[in-house]
PDB file of C-alpha atoms and ligand atoms in Angstrom:
ATOM      1  CA  GLU F  21      19.429  26.408 -40.233  1.00  0.00           C
ATOM      2  CA  LEU F  22      18.055  23.449 -42.147  1.00  0.00           C
ATOM      3  CA  ALA F  23      21.011  21.240 -41.266  1.00  0.00           C
ATOM      4  CA  LYS F  24      20.433  22.095 -37.655  1.00  0.00           C
ATOM      5  CA  SER F  25      16.751  21.187 -37.805  1.00  0.00           C
ATOM      6  CA  ILE F  26      17.585  17.891 -39.443  1.00  0.00           C
ATOM      7  CA  GLU F  27      20.136  17.213 -36.741  1.00  0.00           C
ATOM      8  CA  THR F  28      17.574  17.922 -34.023  1.00  0.00           C
ATOM      9  CA  LEU F  29      15.057  15.663 -35.742  1.00  0.00           C
ATOM     10  CA  ALA F  30      17.616  12.867 -35.984  1.00  0.00           C
ATOM     11  CA  THR F  31      18.400  13.209 -32.266  1.00  0.00           C
ATOM     12  CA  ASP F  32      14.694  13.121 -31.416  1.00  0.00           C
ATOM     13  CA  LEU F  33      14.203  10.083 -33.614  1.00  0.00           C
ATOM     14  CA  ASN F  34      17.067   8.248 -31.937  1.00  0.00           C
ATOM     15  CA  TYR F  35      15.653   9.105 -28.571  1.00  0.00           C
ATOM     16  CA  LEU F  36      12.222   7.812 -29.557  1.00  0.00           C
ATOM     17  CA  LYS F  37      13.708   4.613 -30.937  1.00  0.00           C
ATOM     18  CA  ARG F  38      15.618   4.022 -27.732  1.00  0.00           C
ATOM     19  CA  GLU F  39      12.524   4.719 -25.673  1.00  0.00           C
ATOM     20  CA  ARG F  40      10.500   2.315 -27.789  1.00  0.00           C
ATOM     21  CA  ASN F  41      13.098  -0.419 -27.435  1.00  0.00           C
ATOM     22  CA  GLU F  42      13.236   0.045 -23.683  1.00  0.00           C
ATOM     23  CA  PHE F  43       9.442  -0.109 -23.526  1.00  0.00           C
ATOM     24  CA  LEU F  44       9.357  -3.349 -25.533  1.00  0.00           C
ATOM     25  CA  ALA F  45      12.121  -4.843 -23.381  1.00  0.00           C
ATOM     26  CA  SER F  46      10.157  -3.964 -20.227  1.00  0.00           C
ATOM     27  CA  ILE F  47       6.982  -5.503 -21.646  1.00  0.00           C
ATOM     28  CA  SER F  48       8.650  -8.789 -22.507  1.00  0.00           C
ATOM     29  CA  HIS F  49      10.329  -8.913 -19.118  1.00  0.00           C
ATOM     30  CA  GLU F  50       7.050  -8.178 -17.310  1.00  0.00           C
ATOM     31  CA  LEU F  51       5.231 -10.832 -19.335  1.00  0.00           C
ATOM     32  CA  ARG F  52       7.920 -13.441 -19.013  1.00  0.00           C
ATOM     33  CA  THR F  53       8.315 -13.265 -15.230  1.00  0.00           C
ATOM     34  CA  PRO F  54       4.790 -14.399 -14.295  1.00  0.00           C
ATOM     35  CA  LEU F  55       4.863 -16.992 -17.073  1.00  0.00           C
ATOM     36  CA  THR F  56       8.043 -18.462 -15.607  1.00  0.00           C
ATOM     37  CA  TYR F  57       6.320 -18.872 -12.252  1.00  0.00           C
ATOM     38  CA  ILE F  58       3.183 -20.335 -13.793  1.00  0.00           C
ATOM     39  CA  LYS F  59       5.122 -22.833 -15.866  1.00  0.00           C
ATOM     40  CA  GLY F  60       7.423 -23.771 -12.986  1.00  0.00           C
ATOM     41  CA  TYR F  61       4.638 -24.524 -10.536  1.00  0.00           C
ATOM     42  CA  ALA F  62       2.433 -26.199 -13.124  1.00  0.00           C
ATOM     43  CA  ASP F  63       5.349 -28.508 -13.954  1.00  0.00           C
ATOM     44  CA  ILE F  64       5.789 -29.433 -10.304  1.00  0.00           C
ATOM     45  CA  LEU F  65       2.068 -30.166  -9.982  1.00  0.00           C
ATOM     46  CA  LEU F  66       2.146 -32.368 -13.069  1.00  0.00           C
ATOM     47  CA  LYS F  67       5.335 -34.286 -12.477  1.00  0.00           C
ATOM     48  CA  ARG F  68       5.701 -34.603  -8.727  1.00  0.00           C
ATOM     49  CA  ASN F  69       2.137 -34.944  -7.551  1.00  0.00           C
ATOM     50  CA  PRO F  70       2.837 -33.076  -4.282  1.00  0.00           C
ATOM     51  CA  PRO F  71       0.653 -33.412  -1.149  1.00  0.00           C
ATOM     52  CA  GLN F  72      -2.615 -31.485  -0.934  1.00  0.00           C
ATOM     53  CA  GLU F  73      -1.219 -28.657   1.191  1.00  0.00           C
ATOM     54  CA  GLU F  74       1.582 -27.901  -1.252  1.00  0.00           C
ATOM     55  CA  ARG F  75      -0.770 -28.240  -4.199  1.00  0.00           C
ATOM     56  CA  GLU F  76      -2.931 -25.469  -2.786  1.00  0.00           C
ATOM     57  CA  LYS F  77       0.096 -23.240  -2.229  1.00  0.00           C
ATOM     58  CA  TYR F  78       1.272 -23.696  -5.816  1.00  0.00           C
ATOM     59  CA  LEU F  79      -2.169 -23.178  -7.266  1.00  0.00           C
ATOM     60  CA  THR F  80      -2.523 -19.939  -5.285  1.00  0.00           C
ATOM     61  CA  ILE F  81       0.730 -18.667  -6.763  1.00  0.00           C
ATOM     62  CA  ILE F  82      -0.423 -19.661 -10.249  1.00  0.00           C
ATOM     63  CA  VAL F  83      -3.713 -17.780  -9.831  1.00  0.00           C
ATOM     64  CA  THR F  84      -1.907 -14.693  -8.436  1.00  0.00           C
ATOM     65  CA  GLU F  85       0.454 -14.635 -11.401  1.00  0.00           C
ATOM     66  CA  ILE F  86      -2.400 -15.070 -13.874  1.00  0.00           C
ATOM     67  CA  ASN F  87      -4.152 -12.104 -12.232  1.00  0.00           C
ATOM     68  CA  ARG F  88      -0.964 -10.078 -12.596  1.00  0.00           C
ATOM     69  CA  LEU F  89      -0.784 -10.953 -16.295  1.00  0.00           C
ATOM     70  CA  ASN F  90      -4.417  -9.967 -16.707  1.00  0.00           C
ATOM     71  CA  LEU F  91      -3.840  -6.552 -15.135  1.00  0.00           C
ATOM     72  CA  LEU F  92      -0.753  -6.020 -17.232  1.00  0.00           C
ATOM     73  CA  ILE F  93      -2.549  -6.825 -20.474  1.00  0.00           C
ATOM     74  CA  LYS F  94      -5.449  -4.562 -19.520  1.00  0.00           C
ATOM     75  CA  ASP F  95      -3.058  -1.658 -18.820  1.00  0.00           C
ATOM     76  CA  LEU F  96      -1.038  -2.272 -21.984  1.00  0.00           C
ATOM     77  CA  PHE F  97      -4.224  -2.253 -24.013  1.00  0.00           C
ATOM     78  CA  GLU F  98      -5.194   1.039 -22.402  1.00  0.00           C
ATOM     79  CA  LEU F  99      -1.799   2.560 -23.251  1.00  0.00           C
ATOM     80  CA  ALA F 100      -1.962   1.256 -26.817  1.00  0.00           C
ATOM     81  CA  LYS F 101      -5.286   3.027 -27.266  1.00  0.00           C
ATOM     82  CA  ILE F 102      -3.834   6.238 -25.863  1.00  0.00           C
ATOM     83  CA  ASP F 103      -0.733   5.979 -28.081  1.00  0.00           C
ATOM     84  CA  LYS F 104      -2.837   5.501 -31.194  1.00  0.00           C
ATOM     85  CA  ASN F 105      -4.892   8.546 -30.230  1.00  0.00           C
ATOM     86  CA  SER F 106      -7.852   6.306 -30.905  1.00  0.00           C
ATOM     87  CA  PHE F 107      -9.475   6.974 -27.599  1.00  0.00           C
ATOM     88  CA  VAL F 108     -11.874   9.829 -27.311  1.00  0.00           C
ATOM     89  CA  ILE F 109     -12.508  12.085 -24.393  1.00  0.00           C
ATOM     90  CA  ASN F 110     -16.251  12.566 -24.114  1.00  0.00           C
ATOM     91  CA  LYS F 111     -16.628  15.634 -21.978  1.00  0.00           C
ATOM     92  CA  GLU F 112     -19.887  16.273 -20.250  1.00  0.00           C
ATOM     93  CA  LYS F 113     -21.079  18.313 -17.341  1.00  0.00           C
ATOM     94  CA  ILE F 114     -20.429  16.351 -14.156  1.00  0.00           C
ATOM     95  CA  ASP F 115     -22.213  17.193 -10.924  1.00  0.00           C
ATOM     96  CA  LEU F 116     -19.288  16.639  -8.593  1.00  0.00           C
ATOM     97  CA  SER F 117     -21.258  16.061  -5.400  1.00  0.00           C
ATOM     98  CA  ILE F 118     -23.052  13.070  -6.950  1.00  0.00           C
ATOM     99  CA  PHE F 119     -19.902  11.889  -8.660  1.00  0.00           C
ATOM    100  CA  LEU F 120     -17.695  12.077  -5.545  1.00  0.00           C
ATOM    101  CA  LYS F 121     -20.221  10.250  -3.378  1.00  0.00           C
ATOM    102  CA  GLU F 122     -20.093   7.416  -5.892  1.00  0.00           C
ATOM    103  CA  ILE F 123     -16.282   7.369  -5.719  1.00  0.00           C
ATOM    104  CA  GLU F 124     -16.508   7.216  -1.932  1.00  0.00           C
ATOM    105  CA  ARG F 125     -18.950   4.327  -2.134  1.00  0.00           C
ATOM    106  CA  LYS F 126     -16.724   2.373  -4.505  1.00  0.00           C
ATOM    107  CA  LEU F 127     -13.703   2.724  -2.221  1.00  0.00           C
ATOM    108  CA  THR F 128     -15.457   1.849   1.025  1.00  0.00           C
ATOM    109  CA  PRO F 129     -14.617  -1.890   0.936  1.00  0.00           C
ATOM    110  CA  ALA F 130     -10.892  -1.257   0.363  1.00  0.00           C
ATOM    111  CA  ILE F 131     -10.865   1.443   3.062  1.00  0.00           C
ATOM    112  CA  ASN F 132     -12.673  -0.779   5.561  1.00  0.00           C
ATOM    113  CA  GLU F 133     -10.450  -3.720   4.831  1.00  0.00           C
ATOM    114  CA  LYS F 134      -7.422  -1.742   5.994  1.00  0.00           C
ATOM    115  CA  ASN F 135      -9.286  -0.055   8.817  1.00  0.00           C
ATOM    116  CA  MET F 136      -8.551   3.326   7.269  1.00  0.00           C
ATOM    117  CA  ASN F 137     -10.410   6.614   7.229  1.00  0.00           C
ATOM    118  CA  PHE F 138     -11.429   8.297   4.006  1.00  0.00           C
ATOM    119  CA  ASN F 139     -12.186  12.032   4.223  1.00  0.00           C
ATOM    120  CA  VAL F 140     -13.888  13.526   1.226  1.00  0.00           C
ATOM    121  CA  HIS F 141     -14.298  17.304   1.186  1.00  0.00           C
ATOM    122  CA  PHE F 142     -15.855  19.308  -1.608  1.00  0.00           C
ATOM    123  CA  GLN F 143     -17.638  22.591  -2.118  1.00  0.00           C
ATOM    124  CA  ASN F 144     -21.316  22.386  -2.921  1.00  0.00           C
ATOM    125  CA  ASN F 145     -22.649  22.953  -6.416  1.00  0.00           C
ATOM    126  CA  LEU F 146     -19.411  22.217  -8.239  1.00  0.00           C
ATOM    127  CA  ASN F 147     -19.614  21.121 -11.857  1.00  0.00           C
ATOM    128  CA  LEU F 148     -16.780  19.934 -14.044  1.00  0.00           C
ATOM    129  CA  PHE F 149     -16.621  19.409 -17.798  1.00  0.00           C
ATOM    130  CA  ALA F 150     -14.767  16.132 -18.160  1.00  0.00           C
ATOM    131  CA  ASP F 151     -15.158  12.545 -19.301  1.00  0.00           C
ATOM    132  CA  PRO F 152     -16.798  10.889 -16.276  1.00  0.00           C
ATOM    133  CA  ILE F 153     -15.421   7.430 -17.054  1.00  0.00           C
ATOM    134  CA  ARG F 154     -11.888   8.781 -17.396  1.00  0.00           C
ATOM    135  CA  LEU F 155     -12.198  11.010 -14.350  1.00  0.00           C
ATOM    136  CA  GLU F 156     -13.298   8.016 -12.314  1.00  0.00           C
ATOM    137  CA  GLN F 157     -10.376   6.000 -13.652  1.00  0.00           C
ATOM    138  CA  ILE F 158      -7.951   8.792 -12.678  1.00  0.00           C
ATOM    139  CA  LEU F 159      -9.295   9.210  -9.151  1.00  0.00           C
ATOM    140  CA  LEU F 160      -9.725   5.509  -8.393  1.00  0.00           C
ATOM    141  CA  ASN F 161      -6.208   4.814  -9.563  1.00  0.00           C
ATOM    142  CA  LEU F 162      -4.687   7.512  -7.339  1.00  0.00           C
ATOM    143  CA  LEU F 163      -6.868   6.615  -4.371  1.00  0.00           C
ATOM    144  CA  ASP F 164      -6.118   2.894  -4.782  1.00  0.00           C
ATOM    145  CA  ASN F 165      -2.427   3.768  -4.608  1.00  0.00           C
ATOM    146  CA  ALA F 166      -3.015   5.987  -1.577  1.00  0.00           C
ATOM    147  CA  ILE F 167      -4.644   3.023   0.198  1.00  0.00           C
ATOM    148  CA  LYS F 168      -2.141   0.469  -1.063  1.00  0.00           C
ATOM    149  CA  TYR F 169       0.943   2.415   0.012  1.00  0.00           C
ATOM    150  CA  SER F 170      -0.375   3.394   3.466  1.00  0.00           C
ATOM    151  CA  LYS F 171      -0.381   1.622   6.794  1.00  0.00           C
ATOM    152  CA  THR F 172      -3.453   0.030   8.302  1.00  0.00           C
ATOM    153  CA  GLY F 173      -5.443   2.597  10.251  1.00  0.00           C
ATOM    154  CA  SER F 174      -4.125   5.700   8.515  1.00  0.00           C
ATOM    155  CA  LEU F 175      -5.937   8.443   6.653  1.00  0.00           C
ATOM    156  CA  VAL F 176      -6.679   9.095   2.993  1.00  0.00           C
ATOM    157  CA  ALA F 177      -8.235  12.379   1.920  1.00  0.00           C
ATOM    158  CA  LEU F 178      -9.783  13.772  -1.224  1.00  0.00           C
ATOM    159  CA  ASP F 179     -10.328  17.523  -1.423  1.00  0.00           C
ATOM    160  CA  VAL F 180     -12.052  19.195  -4.332  1.00  0.00           C
ATOM    161  CA  TRP F 181     -12.410  22.951  -4.696  1.00  0.00           C
ATOM    162  CA  LYS F 182     -12.764  25.757  -7.169  1.00  0.00           C
ATOM    163  CA  GLU F 183     -10.173  28.472  -7.510  1.00  0.00           C
ATOM    164  CA  LYS F 184     -10.977  31.243  -9.983  1.00  0.00           C
ATOM    165  CA  LYS F 185     -11.902  29.277 -13.106  1.00  0.00           C
ATOM    166  CA  SER F 186     -10.109  26.064 -12.258  1.00  0.00           C
ATOM    167  CA  ILE F 187     -11.156  22.952 -10.390  1.00  0.00           C
ATOM    168  CA  HIS F 188      -8.587  21.333  -8.099  1.00  0.00           C
ATOM    169  CA  PHE F 189      -8.467  17.732  -6.876  1.00  0.00           C
ATOM    170  CA  LEU F 190      -6.076  16.852  -4.056  1.00  0.00           C
ATOM    171  CA  ILE F 191      -5.487  13.198  -3.192  1.00  0.00           C
ATOM    172  CA  LYS F 192      -3.588  12.885   0.035  1.00  0.00           C
ATOM    173  CA  ASP F 193      -2.223  10.051   2.161  1.00  0.00           C
ATOM    174  CA  ASN F 194       0.089   9.660   5.188  1.00  0.00           C
ATOM    175  CA  GLY F 195       1.622   6.554   3.735  1.00  0.00           C
ATOM    176  CA  LYS F 196       5.142   5.511   2.926  1.00  0.00           C
ATOM    177  CA  GLY F 197       5.768   8.431   0.572  1.00  0.00           C
ATOM    178  CA  ILE F 198       8.049   8.529  -2.445  1.00  0.00           C
ATOM    179  CA  PRO F 199      11.804   9.136  -2.109  1.00  0.00           C
ATOM    180  CA  GLU F 200      12.976  12.401  -3.655  1.00  0.00           C
ATOM    181  CA  LYS F 201      15.231  10.641  -6.143  1.00  0.00           C
ATOM    182  CA  ASP F 202      12.290   8.640  -7.549  1.00  0.00           C
ATOM    183  CA  ILE F 203       9.876  11.544  -7.956  1.00  0.00           C
ATOM    184  CA  PRO F 204      11.118  12.710 -11.406  1.00  0.00           C
ATOM    185  CA  TYR F 205      10.509   9.235 -12.853  1.00  0.00           C
ATOM    186  CA  ILE F 206       7.364   8.236 -11.029  1.00  0.00           C
ATOM    187  CA  PHE F 207       5.015   8.886 -14.009  1.00  0.00           C
ATOM    188  CA  ASN F 208       7.207   6.837 -16.356  1.00  0.00           C
ATOM    189  CA  ARG F 209       5.926   3.554 -17.689  1.00  0.00           C
ATOM    190  CA  PHE F 210       6.891   0.562 -15.527  1.00  0.00           C
ATOM    191  CA  TYR F 211       8.624   2.774 -12.967  1.00  0.00           C
ATOM    192  CA  ARG F 212       8.297   1.485  -9.400  1.00  0.00           C
ATOM    193  CA  VAL F 213      10.038   2.553  -6.233  1.00  0.00           C
ATOM    194  CA  GLU F 214      10.311  -1.020  -5.031  1.00  0.00           C
ATOM    195  CA  LYS F 215      11.788  -2.822  -7.985  1.00  0.00           C
ATOM    196  CA  SER F 216      12.294  -6.296  -6.631  1.00  0.00           C
ATOM    197  CA  ARG F 217       9.949  -9.138  -7.519  1.00  0.00           C
ATOM    198  CA  LYS F 218       9.762  -9.713  -3.780  1.00  0.00           C
ATOM    199  CA  ARG F 219       7.863  -6.454  -3.351  1.00  0.00           C
ATOM    200  CA  SER F 220       4.716  -7.197  -1.450  1.00  0.00           C
ATOM    201  CA  LEU F 221       2.610  -4.540  -3.149  1.00  0.00           C
ATOM    202  CA  GLY F 222       2.117  -2.939  -6.450  1.00  0.00           C
ATOM    203  CA  GLY F 223       0.639  -3.880  -9.721  1.00  0.00           C
ATOM    204  CA  THR F 224       2.013  -3.196 -13.131  1.00  0.00           C
ATOM    205  CA  GLY F 225       3.877   0.088 -12.685  1.00  0.00           C
ATOM    206  CA  LEU F 226       1.711   1.447 -15.506  1.00  0.00           C
ATOM    207  CA  GLY F 227      -1.032   3.024 -13.386  1.00  0.00           C
ATOM    208  CA  LEU F 228       0.501   6.458 -12.906  1.00  0.00           C
ATOM    209  CA  SER F 229       1.598   6.733 -16.527  1.00  0.00           C
ATOM    210  CA  ILE F 230      -1.977   6.036 -17.620  1.00  0.00           C
ATOM    211  CA  VAL F 231      -3.282   8.573 -15.085  1.00  0.00           C
ATOM    212  CA  GLN F 232      -0.927  11.226 -16.426  1.00  0.00           C
ATOM    213  CA  GLU F 233      -1.949  10.566 -20.039  1.00  0.00           C
ATOM    214  CA  LEU F 234      -5.635  10.770 -19.135  1.00  0.00           C
ATOM    215  CA  VAL F 235      -5.101  14.014 -17.224  1.00  0.00           C
ATOM    216  CA  HIS F 236      -3.193  15.548 -20.148  1.00  0.00           C
ATOM    217  CA  ALA F 237      -5.845  14.371 -22.606  1.00  0.00           C
ATOM    218  CA  HIS F 238      -8.231  16.626 -20.692  1.00  0.00           C
ATOM    219  CA  GLY F 239      -5.815  19.536 -20.987  1.00  0.00           C
ATOM    220  CA  ALA F 240      -5.315  19.318 -17.223  1.00  0.00           C
ATOM    221  CA  GLU F 241      -2.138  19.066 -15.145  1.00  0.00           C
ATOM    222  CA  ILE F 242      -1.005  16.686 -12.418  1.00  0.00           C
ATOM    223  CA  THR F 243       1.706  17.374  -9.847  1.00  0.00           C
ATOM    224  CA  LEU F 244       3.166  15.375  -6.993  1.00  0.00           C
ATOM    225  CA  ASN F 245       4.404  16.395  -3.578  1.00  0.00           C
ATOM    226  CA  SER F 246       5.795  13.626  -1.451  1.00  0.00           C
ATOM    227  CA  LYS F 247       8.132  12.932   1.443  1.00  0.00           C
ATOM    228  CA  GLU F 248       9.413   9.521   2.392  1.00  0.00           C
ATOM    229  CA  GLN F 249       7.682   8.143   5.500  1.00  0.00           C
ATOM    230  CA  MET F 250       5.402  11.215   5.566  1.00  0.00           C
ATOM    231  CA  GLY F 251       3.006  10.698   2.707  1.00  0.00           C
ATOM    232  CA  SER F 252       2.054  11.858  -0.752  1.00  0.00           C
ATOM    233  CA  GLU F 253      -0.157  14.505  -2.327  1.00  0.00           C
ATOM    234  CA  PHE F 254      -1.236  14.330  -5.935  1.00  0.00           C
ATOM    235  CA  GLU F 255      -2.925  17.468  -7.252  1.00  0.00           C
ATOM    236  CA  ILE F 256      -4.867  17.689 -10.472  1.00  0.00           C
ATOM    237  CA  ILE F 257      -5.851  21.044 -11.913  1.00  0.00           C
ATOM    238  CA  PHE F 258      -8.508  21.414 -14.582  1.00  0.00           C
ATOM    239  CA  LYS F 259      -7.775  24.930 -15.772  1.00  0.00           C
ATOM    240  CA  GLU F 260     -10.445  25.944 -18.199  1.00  0.00           C
ATOM    241  CA  ASN F 261     -13.554  24.386 -16.816  1.00  0.00           C
ATOM    242  CA  GLU F 262     -15.544  24.498 -20.028  1.00  0.00           C
ATOM    243  CA  LYS F 263     -16.574  22.330 -22.929  1.00  0.00           C
TER     244      LYS F 263
HETATM  245  P1  ADP B 308       1.900   0.239  -9.325  1.00  0.00           P
HETATM  246  O1  ADP B 308       1.062  -0.645 -10.162  1.00  0.00           O
HETATM  247  O2  ADP B 308       3.241  -0.349  -8.987  1.00  0.00           O
HETATM  248  O3  ADP B 308       1.185   0.798  -8.130  1.00  0.00           O
HETATM  249  P2  ADP B 308       1.828   2.954 -10.387  1.00  0.00           P
HETATM  250  O4  ADP B 308       2.226   3.431 -11.743  1.00  0.00           O
HETATM  251  O5  ADP B 308       0.442   3.164  -9.948  1.00  0.00           O
HETATM  252  O6  ADP B 308       2.248   1.423 -10.333  1.00  0.00           O
HETATM  253  O7  ADP B 308       2.818   3.614  -9.343  1.00  0.00           O
HETATM  254  C1  ADP B 308       4.218   3.593  -9.583  1.00  0.00           C
HETATM  255  C2  ADP B 308       4.981   3.527  -8.268  1.00  0.00           C
HETATM  256  O8  ADP B 308       4.830   4.758  -7.569  1.00  0.00           O
HETATM  257  C3  ADP B 308       4.494   2.462  -7.310  1.00  0.00           C
HETATM  258  O9  ADP B 308       5.101   1.217  -7.565  1.00  0.00           O
HETATM  259  C4  ADP B 308       4.924   3.037  -5.967  1.00  0.00           C
HETATM  260  O10 ADP B 308       6.287   2.727  -5.750  1.00  0.00           O
HETATM  261  C5  ADP B 308       4.822   4.536  -6.174  1.00  0.00           C
HETATM  262  N1  ADP B 308       3.577   5.142  -5.641  1.00  0.00           N
HETATM  263  C6  ADP B 308       2.468   5.473  -6.340  1.00  0.00           C
HETATM  264  N2  ADP B 308       1.536   6.048  -5.553  1.00  0.00           N
HETATM  265  C7  ADP B 308       2.075   6.099  -4.310  1.00  0.00           C
HETATM  266  C8  ADP B 308       1.616   6.588  -3.034  1.00  0.00           C
HETATM  267  N3  ADP B 308       0.406   7.151  -2.874  1.00  0.00           N
HETATM  268  N4  ADP B 308       2.462   6.463  -1.972  1.00  0.00           N
HETATM  269  C9  ADP B 308       3.689   5.909  -2.112  1.00  0.00           C
HETATM  270  N5  ADP B 308       4.169   5.431  -3.281  1.00  0.00           N
HETATM  271  C10 ADP B 308       3.380   5.511  -4.369  1.00  0.00           C
END
């Protein structure tokens, strides 16, 4: 019995070590890539004194890569806090109609920019016990993705309803969808469907992993339904809607 438990523990420990090493390798890769670009273009600017037009192009790339680094560091910091369990969930009673209108307002510029429609549906008089800052972070992250991975002119929807004691959030888009083979890994840190640096979209690949951690920290669940070229549906269920 005991030998068996020790064996299981050793296997778990090895697994954790491997996971940690992979995570560290991903971080250094993700940090190094933008730095390589920044250094490369800064060198050209310094040594070759290129014409104005090229200078602007290089500086734009440098600023883009610095922004990417900034996002990455922000997300890593967030994950570090979650890993240390040093972040607290401050649950309070949230009036969802007020809360969801605010979410809608915050997303309007991004929606308008892509000429999209945003349908928000919710039952009246819904309250949820959750951390409002974290809930906003969860929803904005998922809705940002829904906008980012959809075509101009398409539709994004947010439905919120109560079912028995639980509150459901459904975030839906008709965007590019997620291939079946990627779905099992999509909440993993740094996992992206489009892996190449040439990908036109996408941030750090940490967003969904942070969302999942925040959902779990509330004792809630998140599931994904998606079909390539058809769209994606993320559903969050807050089961026991109490303090
Ligand atoms: P990223 O910063 O790359 O958006 P996320 O962790 O938020 O990272 O998402 C991981 C990957 O999941 C994305 O790179 C993208 O390939 C895929 N993805 C996430 N949301 C959607 C969506 N609504 N539609 C299609 N693909 C999505």
